[in-house]
């Protein structure tokens, strides 16, 4: 997938103009996910779970070399073929060899963000391999030729009517076919693909170093089928996806499910230890490709490395008021929303991803949602500071950001400034910076009382 | 230098000045509820059907499920006493019957081993899982801490296959079974 992050404001504006239905579909879906997450967090001591998960991930990341070597050893002991890849080029070479050796004509794919990063589908297509995305949402966007717009729900930007039109054109189903009827058609097509594919491709939610276990979470059963029916299974795993111990899954599987969809556990979890044994159903050959693609650069970064804790649950997208307006496409890369705004600059460089760190109101909802406590608002400011330092952002911003962060970090300064702002008459025409805002709106009128006072009154 | 050494050496360089974080111990939660009771409750909340039965009860449940069916696909661990229907290949069978390695109460989960066979667990539209009552762990943590050896693949199933990818409407039986029935067997088995 090409990186189009630089176009963010234009793309966002265009989408809102040309496809107004997207806002409704995305807002509806994300609010639903967000309510689920809140309810699921409410059932547990969420703060304690998040803190423990953060600490396990920090331990893992600060001993990453050790755990990668341990995972590799355990995987090899179980008969898994382990490969390492810097990025797309090497990943493609590994996959090309597997395709050639097994004469692969058809592949079934489990949803995986890393394979989006690596451009696995275009490669397979160029080799003449028929690729089926088997997650229902991912299958829909594959039929439409679109990239995923959400980490967990890749097709949440599509209204039912669009899917009905798509299936009508493609499979001749009635224009008012029910979701059940549409799903039944997809099931039929994909069941045939599962039973005839020579190759199954997946990512991994986790790779347990202690046991060499690949852990994959889903609700549909397509991942279990993709990793069970074809003769060969290739899993692409980002090097940050490791966990130290098998029992750590008892924390991370339910925590990820709660954060992502509000479930106590996803309907299906596959824990894969290697190729099937004698007289057993399942793939005879399993490959694990450990992929860097920018992750070691992030690990080097004294501030931005914390983003490597990310579990790809999508909770921060669902919590984000900015993401809800347009969905993921305008962000222009695989990872969208708040996590994309801090992960993409780390993986691809700030030059290619500016102005994504500005795609946020800094409201902090993403941090509250994050199951591993990634300080996304802090990291957004880190990237904004760097943008100013590297001359990517307008120069006036340098002073403004510095002043802003000083004020925001000191409660007494914050009170002083907000009081001053409320008391002073705002010279509207002297604020050219606000031109874009004031053009379409009335003059700015500060509230007579600060928010925390209003909130207190409300509570009373 | 090959890719592996390059990646590992970059990691070591990155970690040279990084403080090493300690690995937290696993917690020791005590479940206040009876695990069997909680398991059946969670199964229902997950959209599955759970029954606590003796051997005769399981045979009655099977006979009930088998009505009008031509056959079933069986996991290897399913005892002959519970193979009431003629065996069919999983691709054609209207019912799959398997025997779980263990179950987990807090999440309403049955754990299915690849040694039992995977197709019968995934392809038929209805899936009946048998599990001994002494195999029901209170929590996932206790189950994982107790696992001595792992099969080539372990599937944790916590309800029927489902998706809300089409217009945010929940549809069951998308790729896997749309109906999951769990029979917890009383007594040792």
PDB file of N, CA and C in Angstrom, chain A residues 136 139-140 163 167 173 177-190, chain B residues 163 165-166 169-175:
ATOM      1  N   UNK A 136     -14.755 -11.615   6.818  1.00  0.00           N
ATOM      2  CA  UNK A 136     -15.867 -11.096   6.024  1.00  0.00           C
ATOM      3  C   UNK A 136     -15.665  -9.630   5.637  1.00  0.00           C
ATOM      4  N   UNK A 139     -12.899  -9.340   3.147  1.00  0.00           N
ATOM      5  CA  UNK A 139     -13.347  -9.849   1.844  1.00  0.00           C
ATOM      6  C   UNK A 139     -14.141  -8.774   1.100  1.00  0.00           C
ATOM      7  N   UNK A 140     -14.995  -8.056   1.843  1.00  0.00           N
ATOM      8  CA  UNK A 140     -15.794  -6.992   1.221  1.00  0.00           C
ATOM      9  C   UNK A 140     -14.895  -5.936   0.594  1.00  0.00           C
ATOM     10  N   UNK A 163     -23.055  -2.623   0.534  1.00  0.00           N
ATOM     11  CA  UNK A 163     -22.705  -4.039   0.444  1.00  0.00           C
ATOM     12  C   UNK A 163     -23.764  -4.786  -0.373  1.00  0.00           C
ATOM     13  N   UNK A 167     -22.856  -6.910  -3.727  1.00  0.00           N
ATOM     14  CA  UNK A 167     -23.183  -8.328  -3.918  1.00  0.00           C
ATOM     15  C   UNK A 167     -24.179  -8.528  -5.052  1.00  0.00           C
ATOM     16  N   UNK A 173     -27.360 -11.240  -6.021  1.00  0.00           N
ATOM     17  CA  UNK A 173     -28.315 -11.279  -4.902  1.00  0.00           C
ATOM     18  C   UNK A 173     -29.258 -10.080  -5.004  1.00  0.00           C
ATOM     19  N   UNK A 177     -31.225  -7.806  -0.055  1.00  0.00           N
ATOM     20  CA  UNK A 177     -30.835  -9.041   0.647  1.00  0.00           C
ATOM     21  C   UNK A 177     -30.427  -8.729   2.084  1.00  0.00           C
ATOM     22  N   UNK A 178     -30.792  -9.634   3.007  1.00  0.00           N
ATOM     23  CA  UNK A 178     -30.488  -9.415   4.423  1.00  0.00           C
ATOM     24  C   UNK A 178     -29.000  -9.681   4.678  1.00  0.00           C
ATOM     25  N   UNK A 179     -28.444  -9.126   5.770  1.00  0.00           N
ATOM     26  CA  UNK A 179     -27.052  -9.449   6.116  1.00  0.00           C
ATOM     27  C   UNK A 179     -26.820 -10.953   6.192  1.00  0.00           C
ATOM     28  N   UNK A 180     -27.825 -11.718   6.705  1.00  0.00           N
ATOM     29  CA  UNK A 180     -27.682 -13.177   6.794  1.00  0.00           C
ATOM     30  C   UNK A 180     -27.516 -13.783   5.398  1.00  0.00           C
ATOM     31  N   UNK A 181     -28.331 -13.315   4.456  1.00  0.00           N
ATOM     32  CA  UNK A 181     -28.272 -13.861   3.097  1.00  0.00           C
ATOM     33  C   UNK A 181     -26.937 -13.515   2.437  1.00  0.00           C
ATOM     34  N   UNK A 182     -26.460 -12.289   2.666  1.00  0.00           N
ATOM     35  CA  UNK A 182     -25.178 -11.876   2.088  1.00  0.00           C
ATOM     36  C   UNK A 182     -24.037 -12.694   2.690  1.00  0.00           C
ATOM     37  N   UNK A 183     -24.096 -12.890   4.013  1.00  0.00           N
ATOM     38  CA  UNK A 183     -23.051 -13.665   4.678  1.00  0.00           C
ATOM     39  C   UNK A 183     -23.056 -15.104   4.168  1.00  0.00           C
ATOM     40  N   UNK A 184     -24.252 -15.634   3.875  1.00  0.00           N
ATOM     41  CA  UNK A 184     -24.346 -17.016   3.390  1.00  0.00           C
ATOM     42  C   UNK A 184     -23.674 -17.151   2.019  1.00  0.00           C
ATOM     43  N   UNK A 185     -23.815 -16.133   1.173  1.00  0.00           N
ATOM     44  CA  UNK A 185     -23.166 -16.159  -0.143  1.00  0.00           C
ATOM     45  C   UNK A 185     -21.644 -16.142   0.032  1.00  0.00           C
ATOM     46  N   UNK A 186     -21.159 -15.238   0.897  1.00  0.00           N
ATOM     47  CA  UNK A 186     -19.719 -15.144   1.143  1.00  0.00           C
ATOM     48  C   UNK A 186     -19.194 -16.461   1.723  1.00  0.00           C
ATOM     49  N   UNK A 187     -19.973 -17.047   2.624  1.00  0.00           N
ATOM     50  CA  UNK A 187     -19.560 -18.301   3.248  1.00  0.00           C
ATOM     51  C   UNK A 187     -19.363 -19.388   2.191  1.00  0.00           C
ATOM     52  N   UNK A 188     -20.279 -19.442   1.229  1.00  0.00           N
ATOM     53  CA  UNK A 188     -20.221 -20.468   0.194  1.00  0.00           C
ATOM     54  C   UNK A 188     -18.957 -20.302  -0.659  1.00  0.00           C
ATOM     55  N   UNK A 189     -18.709 -19.071  -1.099  1.00  0.00           N
ATOM     56  CA  UNK A 189     -17.533 -18.798  -1.929  1.00  0.00           C
ATOM     57  C   UNK A 189     -16.253 -19.120  -1.156  1.00  0.00           C
ATOM     58  N   UNK A 190     -16.209 -18.666   0.100  1.00  0.00           N
ATOM     59  CA  UNK A 190     -14.982 -18.813   0.876  1.00  0.00           C
ATOM     60  C   UNK A 190     -14.779 -20.246   1.364  1.00  0.00           C
TER      61      UNK A 190
ATOM     62  N   UNK B 163     -20.151 -12.703  13.069  1.00  0.00           N
ATOM     63  CA  UNK B 163     -19.546 -11.524  12.457  1.00  0.00           C
ATOM     64  C   UNK B 163     -20.556 -10.392  12.427  1.00  0.00           C
ATOM     65  N   UNK B 165     -19.638  -7.746  10.413  1.00  0.00           N
ATOM     66  CA  UNK B 165     -18.973  -6.960   9.376  1.00  0.00           C
ATOM     67  C   UNK B 165     -19.932  -6.433   8.310  1.00  0.00           C
ATOM     68  N   UNK B 166     -21.105  -7.043   8.189  1.00  0.00           N
ATOM     69  CA  UNK B 166     -22.067  -6.553   7.195  1.00  0.00           C
ATOM     70  C   UNK B 166     -23.070  -5.643   7.892  1.00  0.00           C
ATOM     71  N   UNK B 169     -24.618  -5.752  11.656  1.00  0.00           N
ATOM     72  CA  UNK B 169     -25.653  -6.678  12.111  1.00  0.00           C
ATOM     73  C   UNK B 169     -24.995  -8.011  12.444  1.00  0.00           C
ATOM     74  N   UNK B 170     -25.269  -8.550  13.641  1.00  0.00           N
ATOM     75  CA  UNK B 170     -24.629  -9.789  14.061  1.00  0.00           C
ATOM     76  C   UNK B 170     -25.211 -10.976  13.292  1.00  0.00           C
ATOM     77  N   UNK B 171     -24.328 -11.695  12.584  1.00  0.00           N
ATOM     78  CA  UNK B 171     -24.739 -12.890  11.846  1.00  0.00           C
ATOM     79  C   UNK B 171     -23.987 -14.083  12.423  1.00  0.00           C
ATOM     80  N   UNK B 172     -24.711 -15.184  12.653  1.00  0.00           N
ATOM     81  CA  UNK B 172     -24.057 -16.377  13.208  1.00  0.00           C
ATOM     82  C   UNK B 172     -23.712 -17.375  12.117  1.00  0.00           C
ATOM     83  N   UNK B 173     -22.734 -18.243  12.417  1.00  0.00           N
ATOM     84  CA  UNK B 173     -22.377 -19.314  11.484  1.00  0.00           C
ATOM     85  C   UNK B 173     -21.730 -18.808  10.220  1.00  0.00           C
ATOM     86  N   UNK B 174     -20.860 -17.820  10.345  1.00  0.00           N
ATOM     87  CA  UNK B 174     -20.276 -17.219   9.148  1.00  0.00           C
ATOM     88  C   UNK B 174     -19.329 -18.195   8.440  1.00  0.00           C
ATOM     89  N   UNK B 175     -18.323 -18.676   9.154  1.00  0.00           N
ATOM     90  CA  UNK B 175     -17.440 -19.690   8.551  1.00  0.00           C
ATOM     91  C   UNK B 175     -17.472 -20.980   9.347  1.00  0.00           C
TER      92      UNK B 175
END
